Backbone as a ProteinNet text record, in pm:
[ID]
protein_1_A
[PRIMARY]
XXXXXXXXXXXXXXXXXXXXXXXXXXXXXXXXXXXXXXXXXXXXXXXXXXXXXXXXXXXXXXXXXXXXXXXXXXXXXXXXXXXXXXXXXXXXXXXXXXXXXXXXXXXXXXXXXXXXXXXXXXXXXXXXXXXXXX
[TERTIARY]
-7074.8	-7166.7	-7285.6	-7401	-7517.9	-7516.1	-7588.2	-7597.1	-7669.9	-7628.8	-7694.9	-7838.3	-7919.3	-8059.6	-8071.5	-8191.5	-8215.4	-8190.6	-8231.1	-8210.8	-8061.9	-7982.8	-7838.6	-7772.1	-7820.7	-7768.1	-7796.2	-7918.5	-7956.5	-7873.3	-7853	-7772.1	-7627.5	-7573.5	-7436.9	-7426.9	-7527	-7525.9	-7533.7	-7617.4	-7628.2	-7499.4	-7433.6	-7306.8	-7197	-7206.2	-7103.4	-7120.3	-7243.5	-7269.8	-7244.8	-7161.3	-7120.2	-7209.6	-7313.5	-7405.9	-7538.9	-7621	-7751.4	-7852.6	-7887.9	-7984.5	-8071.8	-8193.2	-8287	-8281.1	-8309.6	-8312	-8444.9	-8436.6	-8559	-8594.3	-8491.7	-8517.6	-8405.7	-8442.6	-8346.5	-8398.3	-8323.8	-8370.9	-8253.6	-8283.5	-8185.6	-8197.2	-8087.9	-8087	-8019.6	-8084.3	-8020.6	-7905.1	-7915.9	-7805.6	-7794.7	-7677.7	-7657.4	-7645.2	-7662.1	-7647.6	-7501.4	-7480.3	-7346	-7253.2	-7306.9	-7222.4	-7164.9	-7214.2	-7156.3	-7083.9	-7075.9	-7002.5	-7083.7	-7215.2	-7306.5	-7285.9	-7246.9	-7230.1	-7367.1	-7370	-7496.3	-7519.6	-7646	-7689.3	-7625.7	-7665.4	-7616.7	-7735.9	-7714.3	-7814.1	-7791.5	-7898.1	-7893.2	-7968.3	-7894.9	-7953.4	-7946.1	-8061.4	-8068.4	-8104.2	-8041.2	-8064.5	-8127	-8189.2	-8259.3	-8176	-8045.3	-7962.3	-7958.9	-7900.2	-7900.8	-7817.1	-7731	-7651.2	-7712.5	-7826.9	-7890.3	-7788.2	-7729	-7626.7	-7688.3	-7616.8	-7659	-7541	-7564.6	-7462.7	-7498.3	-7397.3	-7414.8	-7336.6	-7406.8	-7345.5	-7357.3	-7257.6	-7257.3	-7364	-7444.5	-7554.8	-7506.4	-7388.2	-7337.3	-7259.1	-7181.7	-7096.6	-7144.5	-7220.9	-7266.4	-7164.5	-7053.3	-6951.2	-6994.5	-6953.2	-6985.7	-6899.1	-6964.9	-6893.6	-6851.3	-6947.5	-6918	-7024.1	-6987	-7078.4	-7089.6	-7211.1	-7233.6	-7325.4	-7303.1	-7385.2	-7400.4	-7475.8	-7495.8	-7363.7	-7277	-7146.2	-7064.7	-7068.4	-6994.9	-7053.9	-7184.6	-7248.9	-7216.9	-7207.6	-7167.2	-7023	-6935.7	-6797	-6787.5	-6863.4	-6859.7	-6904.8	-7003.6	-7048.8	-6937.3	-6871.9	-6764.2	-6641.6	-6619	-6510.7	-6539	-6665	-6704.9	-6675.7	-6710.1	-6681.6	-6531.9	-6456.3	-6312	-6240.4	-6274	-6203.9	-6274	-6388.5	-6462.9	-6502.4	-6530.4	-6582.2	-6726.7	-6816.9	-6957.6	-7035.6	-6971.3	-7040.2	-7010.2	-6888	-6851.2	-6785.3	-6736.7	-6671.9	-6547.7	-6478.1	-6357.7	-6237.8	-6259.9	-6151	-6103.3	-5985.5	-5933.2	-5837.1	-5830.1	-5749.8	-5841	-5952.6	-6044.3	-6001.2	-6042.5	-5998.6	-6035.4	-6148.4	-6188.7	-6090.4	-6054	-5960.2	-5821.7	-5776.9	-5645.5	-5641.5	-5747.5	-5748.4	-5749.6	-5826.9	-5826.4	-5689.5	-5625	-5492.8	-5389.2	-5391.8	-5297.1	-5319.9	-5444.2	-5474.4	-5425.1	-5440.6	-5394	-5242	-5172.2	-5025.3	-4985.9	-5055.4	-5028.5	-5051.1	-5158.1	-5184.7	-5075.3	-5026.5	-4918.5	-4790.7	-4757.8	-4636.8	-4648.5	-4762.1	-4778.9	-4780.5	-4833.2	-4830.4	-4689.3	-4606.5	-4466.4	-4394.1	-4419.4	-4356.4	-4398.7	-4525.1	-4570.7	-4510.2	-4495.1	-4433.6	-4288.4	-4214.4	-4073.9	-4058.9	-4151.9	-4146.6	-4169.1	-4250.4	-4283.1	-4189.6	-4110.4	-4017.5	-3895.7	-3865.4	-3749.3	-3651.8	-3528.5	-3426.2	-3403.8	-3428.3	-3409.9	-3270.7	-3196.8	-3062.6	-3068.6	-2982.1	-2976.7	-2909.6	-2967.9	-2906	-2795.1	-2685.5	-2579.1	-2623	-2588.1	-2626.4	-2546.9	-2610.7	-2541.7	-2490.6	-2369.1	-2310.2	-2344.9	-2348.4	-2381	-2264.4	-2294.9	-2193.9	-2142	-2178.5	-2134.2	-2243.6	-2199.1	-2295.4	-2308.5	-2410.7	-2437.6	-2370.7
2490.6	2426.1	2371.2	2380.5	2324.9	2172.1	2113.3	1967	1915.6	1801.4	1748.4	1705	1713.2	1673.3	1521.6	1472.4	1328.4	1275.5	1351.3	1309.4	1299.9	1395.3	1392.8	1275	1245.6	1133.2	1002	987.7	865.9	852.6	962.8	960.2	920.1	972.6	938.5	791.1	740.5	599.4	507.6	540.9	459.5	464.4	578.6	589.8	508.9	498.6	425.5	274.8	228.6	85.5	39.4	-60.8	-102.6	-209.5	-249.3	-348.9	-282.1	-352	-298.1	-344.3	-255.4	-287.4	-165.2	-192.8	-84.7	-49.9	76.6	122.6	83.2	17.8	-20.1	80.5	147.2	241.8	343.7	467.6	575.5	659.7	656.3	731.3	797.1	910.6	983.7	937.1	886	837.1	939.7	972.1	1064.3	996.7	866.3	788.8	659.4	637.2	519.1	393	277.4	150.9	120.8	9.7	-28.2	-49.9	-101.6	-133.2	-9.6	105.9	229.1	307.3	249.4	312.1	409.8	398.7	485.3	633.7	663.8	803.8	869.7	999	1072.7	1129.3	1143.3	1205.4	1140.4	1018.2	946.1	901.3	897.3	844.4	695.2	618.1	474.2	442.5	392.6	358.8	207.2	141.7	-4.2	-42.2	-149.1	-197.2	-335.5	-375.5	-503.8	-614.1	-604.8	-709.3	-832.5	-939.2	-1066.1	-1059.2	-958.7	-941	-841.5	-786	-678.2	-572	-513.9	-412	-286	-226.5	-100.7	-5.2	114.8	218.8	321.4	370.5	477	597.9	710.5	832.1	943.4	1028.2	1142.8	1241.7	1289.6	1379.5	1520.6	1557.6	1692.6	1702.1	1597.8	1602.8	1511.4	1409.2	1314.2	1205.3	1204	1101.9	969	861.8	728.3	698.5	664.3	629.8	484	397.8	255.2	182.4	63.1	-24.3	-153.8	-197	-321.3	-411.9	-543.2	-641.9	-764.2	-861.3	-983.7	-1055.2	-1058.5	-1123.2	-1054.7	-921.4	-849.7	-879.6	-886.7	-913	-1053.4	-1150.6	-1286.2	-1285.4	-1217.7	-1205.4	-1138.2	-1032.5	-959.4	-1047.5	-1133.4	-1224.9	-1321.6	-1381.1	-1474.9	-1403.9	-1279.2	-1200.6	-1177.8	-1147.8	-1130	-1256.4	-1372.7	-1498.2	-1521.4	-1486.8	-1509.9	-1425.5	-1297.7	-1211.5	-1202.9	-1269	-1277.7	-1140.8	-1047.7	-917.3	-910.4	-938.2	-953.5	-822.8	-711.8	-583.5	-499.1	-453.9	-362.8	-431.6	-552.9	-632.4	-566.5	-490.7	-422.4	-445.9	-473.5	-483.9	-628.4	-656.2	-791.9	-806.9	-708.3	-716.5	-720.2	-787.8	-792.9	-902.1	-893.4	-988.8	-1133.9	-1155.9	-1292.6	-1357.5	-1286.4	-1340.4	-1358.8	-1265.1	-1275.9	-1395.8	-1418.8	-1532.9	-1665.7	-1674.9	-1797.7	-1819.9	-1713.9	-1726.7	-1771.9	-1712.4	-1751.6	-1896.5	-1938	-2077.1	-2173.7	-2137.9	-2227	-2237.1	-2128.8	-2135	-2223.9	-2213.5	-2298.3	-2445.7	-2475.2	-2612.8	-2664.7	-2582.1	-2623.6	-2654.6	-2570	-2591.9	-2720.4	-2742.4	-2865.8	-2988.3	-2976.9	-3087.5	-3124	-3023.4	-3049.7	-3114.2	-3066.3	-3125.5	-3270.9	-3300.8	-3439.6	-3526.8	-3470	-3544.7	-3576.7	-3479.1	-3500.9	-3598.4	-3597.6	-3687.1	-3832.1	-3853.9	-3989.5	-4046.3	-3963.8	-4011.6	-4069.9	-4195.5	-4261.2	-4292.8	-4276.2	-4309.2	-4459.9	-4524.2	-4668.7	-4698	-4782.5	-4820.3	-4957.1	-4974.1	-5103	-5203.8	-5321.3	-5428.5	-5489.7	-5523	-5583.6	-5720.1	-5746.1	-5872.1	-5988	-6096.2	-6213.4	-6299.1	-6353.3	-6437	-6582	-6652.5	-6794.8	-6866.1	-6946.1	-7022.8	-6955.6	-6835.6	-6768	-6781	-6798.8	-6804.5	-6667.2	-6655.8	-6524.3	-6509.7
-6181.7	-6272.5	-6194.8	-6251.4	-6183	-6187.6	-6092.5	-6086.6	-6211.2	-6263.9	-6383.7	-6355.1	-6456.8	-6442.8	-6450.7	-6425	-6430.4	-6571.5	-6672.3	-6811.6	-6844.4	-6795.3	-6818.6	-6745.4	-6625.4	-6549.4	-6623	-6673	-6746.5	-6874	-6943.3	-7065.7	-7034.1	-6927	-6885.6	-6847	-6776.8	-6736.2	-6857.5	-6953.9	-7075	-7156.9	-7157.3	-7229.4	-7160.3	-7030.9	-6956.1	-6968.1	-6976	-6985.1	-7128.7	-7146.2	-7279.5	-7341.2	-7272.1	-7325.9	-7357.5	-7434.7	-7469.7	-7365.8	-7275.1	-7169.7	-7144.9	-7103.4	-7073.9	-6925.9	-6898.2	-6759.2	-6696.5	-6581.5	-6510.7	-6402.3	-6349.2	-6240.2	-6233.6	-6209.9	-6189.1	-6074	-5963.3	-5847.8	-5775.1	-5717.3	-5638.1	-5493.8	-5438.8	-5301.1	-5211.8	-5100.9	-5006.8	-4933.6	-4913.8	-4856.8	-4935.5	-4994.6	-5077	-4993.5	-5055.6	-4983.7	-4951.6	-4881.8	-4840.1	-4959.7	-5070.2	-5184.2	-5253.4	-5220.1	-5273.9	-5164	-5046	-4935.9	-4854.4	-4857.6	-4781.6	-4813.7	-4935.9	-4974.2	-4986.3	-4962.9	-4967.5	-5107.1	-5141.2	-5266.7	-5389.3	-5414.9	-5532.7	-5617	-5745.9	-5836.7	-5851.4	-5840.8	-5859.7	-5989.1	-6086.8	-6216.5	-6232.2	-6238.6	-6251.2	-6393.2	-6443.1	-6579.2	-6575.5	-6687	-6692.5	-6758.8	-6757.2	-6816.1	-6725.9	-6772.6	-6698.5	-6571.2	-6557	-6435.5	-6338.3	-6371.5	-6294.3	-6253.5	-6354	-6333.3	-6275.3	-6180.3	-6119.1	-6121.6	-6172	-6171.4	-6065.6	-5997.6	-5899.4	-5948.4	-5959.5	-6009.5	-5905.7	-5902.4	-5812.1	-5857.5	-5765.7	-5802.5	-5836.1	-5790.6	-5816.5	-5947.5	-5978.3	-6097.2	-6209.5	-6177.8	-6278	-6308.8	-6238	-6260.8	-6201.1	-6266.7	-6218.3	-6095.9	-5985.7	-5862.9	-5866.7	-5897.2	-5902	-5982.6	-6027.8	-6101.6	-6022.4	-5997.8	-5923.1	-6003.3	-5989.1	-6058.6	-5969.5	-6016.9	-5940.5	-5917.4	-6017.7	-6000.8	-5891.6	-5890	-5787.2	-5649	-5639.9	-5510.5	-5461	-5550.4	-5511.1	-5462.6	-5537.6	-5495.3	-5358.8	-5339.5	-5212.5	-5097	-5120.2	-5015.5	-4975.3	-5074.8	-5043.2	-4986.8	-5027.8	-4968.5	-4820.1	-4786.1	-4646.4	-4567	-4623.5	-4553.8	-4540.3	-4642	-4641.9	-4537.4	-4529.7	-4434.1	-4298.8	-4285.9	-4160.3	-4104.6	-4191.6	-4149.6	-4195.3	-4105	-4139.8	-4136	-4100.6	-4096.4	-4220.2	-4230.9	-4338.9	-4458	-4439.9	-4544.2	-4600.7	-4518.7	-4564.9	-4474.1	-4346.6	-4250.7	-4240.7	-4297	-4288	-4170.8	-4083	-3960.4	-3837.9	-3848.7	-3735.9	-3638.5	-3512.8	-3410.6	-3440.9	-3505.1	-3536.5	-3633.6	-3738.1	-3836	-3775.1	-3694.7	-3630.5	-3537.5	-3460.1	-3367.8	-3444	-3553.7	-3633.4	-3699	-3744.3	-3805.9	-3703.2	-3585.7	-3481.3	-3439.5	-3430.1	-3393.7	-3501	-3626.8	-3733.6	-3734.3	-3704.8	-3694	-3577.2	-3465.7	-3349.8	-3383.9	-3455.6	-3497	-3590.4	-3679.1	-3769.4	-3691.5	-3596.2	-3515.8	-3435.1	-3371.5	-3293.3	-3384.3	-3504.4	-3599.1	-3639.8	-3664	-3698.8	-3580.8	-3459.7	-3341.3	-3323.2	-3342.9	-3332.6	-3442.1	-3560.5	-3669.6	-3638.1	-3589	-3554.9	-3438.8	-3349.7	-3234.6	-3276.2	-3377.6	-3419.2	-3525.5	-3587.4	-3689.2	-3618.4	-3648.8	-3589.5	-3700.7	-3670.5	-3769.3	-3763.8	-3874.8	-3880.9	-3934.2	-3857.4	-3900.2	-3964.9	-4059.8	-4126.4	-4034.7	-4026.6	-3949.2	-4034.3	-3971	-4050	-4102.2	-4223.7	-4287.1	-4225.7	-4199.5	-4146.3	-4260.8	-4245	-4348.3	-4324.3	-4430	-4421.6	-4354.1	-4258.7	-4190.4	-4065.6	-4040.7	-3918.1	-3813.5	-3697	-3587.2	-3525.8	-3458	-3397.4	-3266.4
[MASK]
++++++++++++++++++++++++++++++++++++++++++++++++++++++++++++++++++++++++++++++++++++++++++++++++++++++++++++++++++++++++++++++++++++++

């Protein structure tokens, strides 16, 4: 099958988007941005809704690859901070995160040891009776 035309791509993107929004930009990218995984030859369709939704479609098949919006980009930013992968935002087994995790476990263990060291078992003193000498 031949690759879909720009008009077919736009029609597919509008059918996929469930809200009423106008297309602000439709362009064929030879290399997609990071949010689409740097795939080659993708259509980027941007809408004018309040979330600035962007659809990425495969240029050969016309299938939707992914949908991105402002909410997703905010989530992705905080995900990057959470997993401490500042390049690709996908690897949560990076050395920085592992070292911080190991350090926090070490701090927890030393905290428990200090707590156990400072806890003393208090014994009840025997009550003295009236009239008895010590």
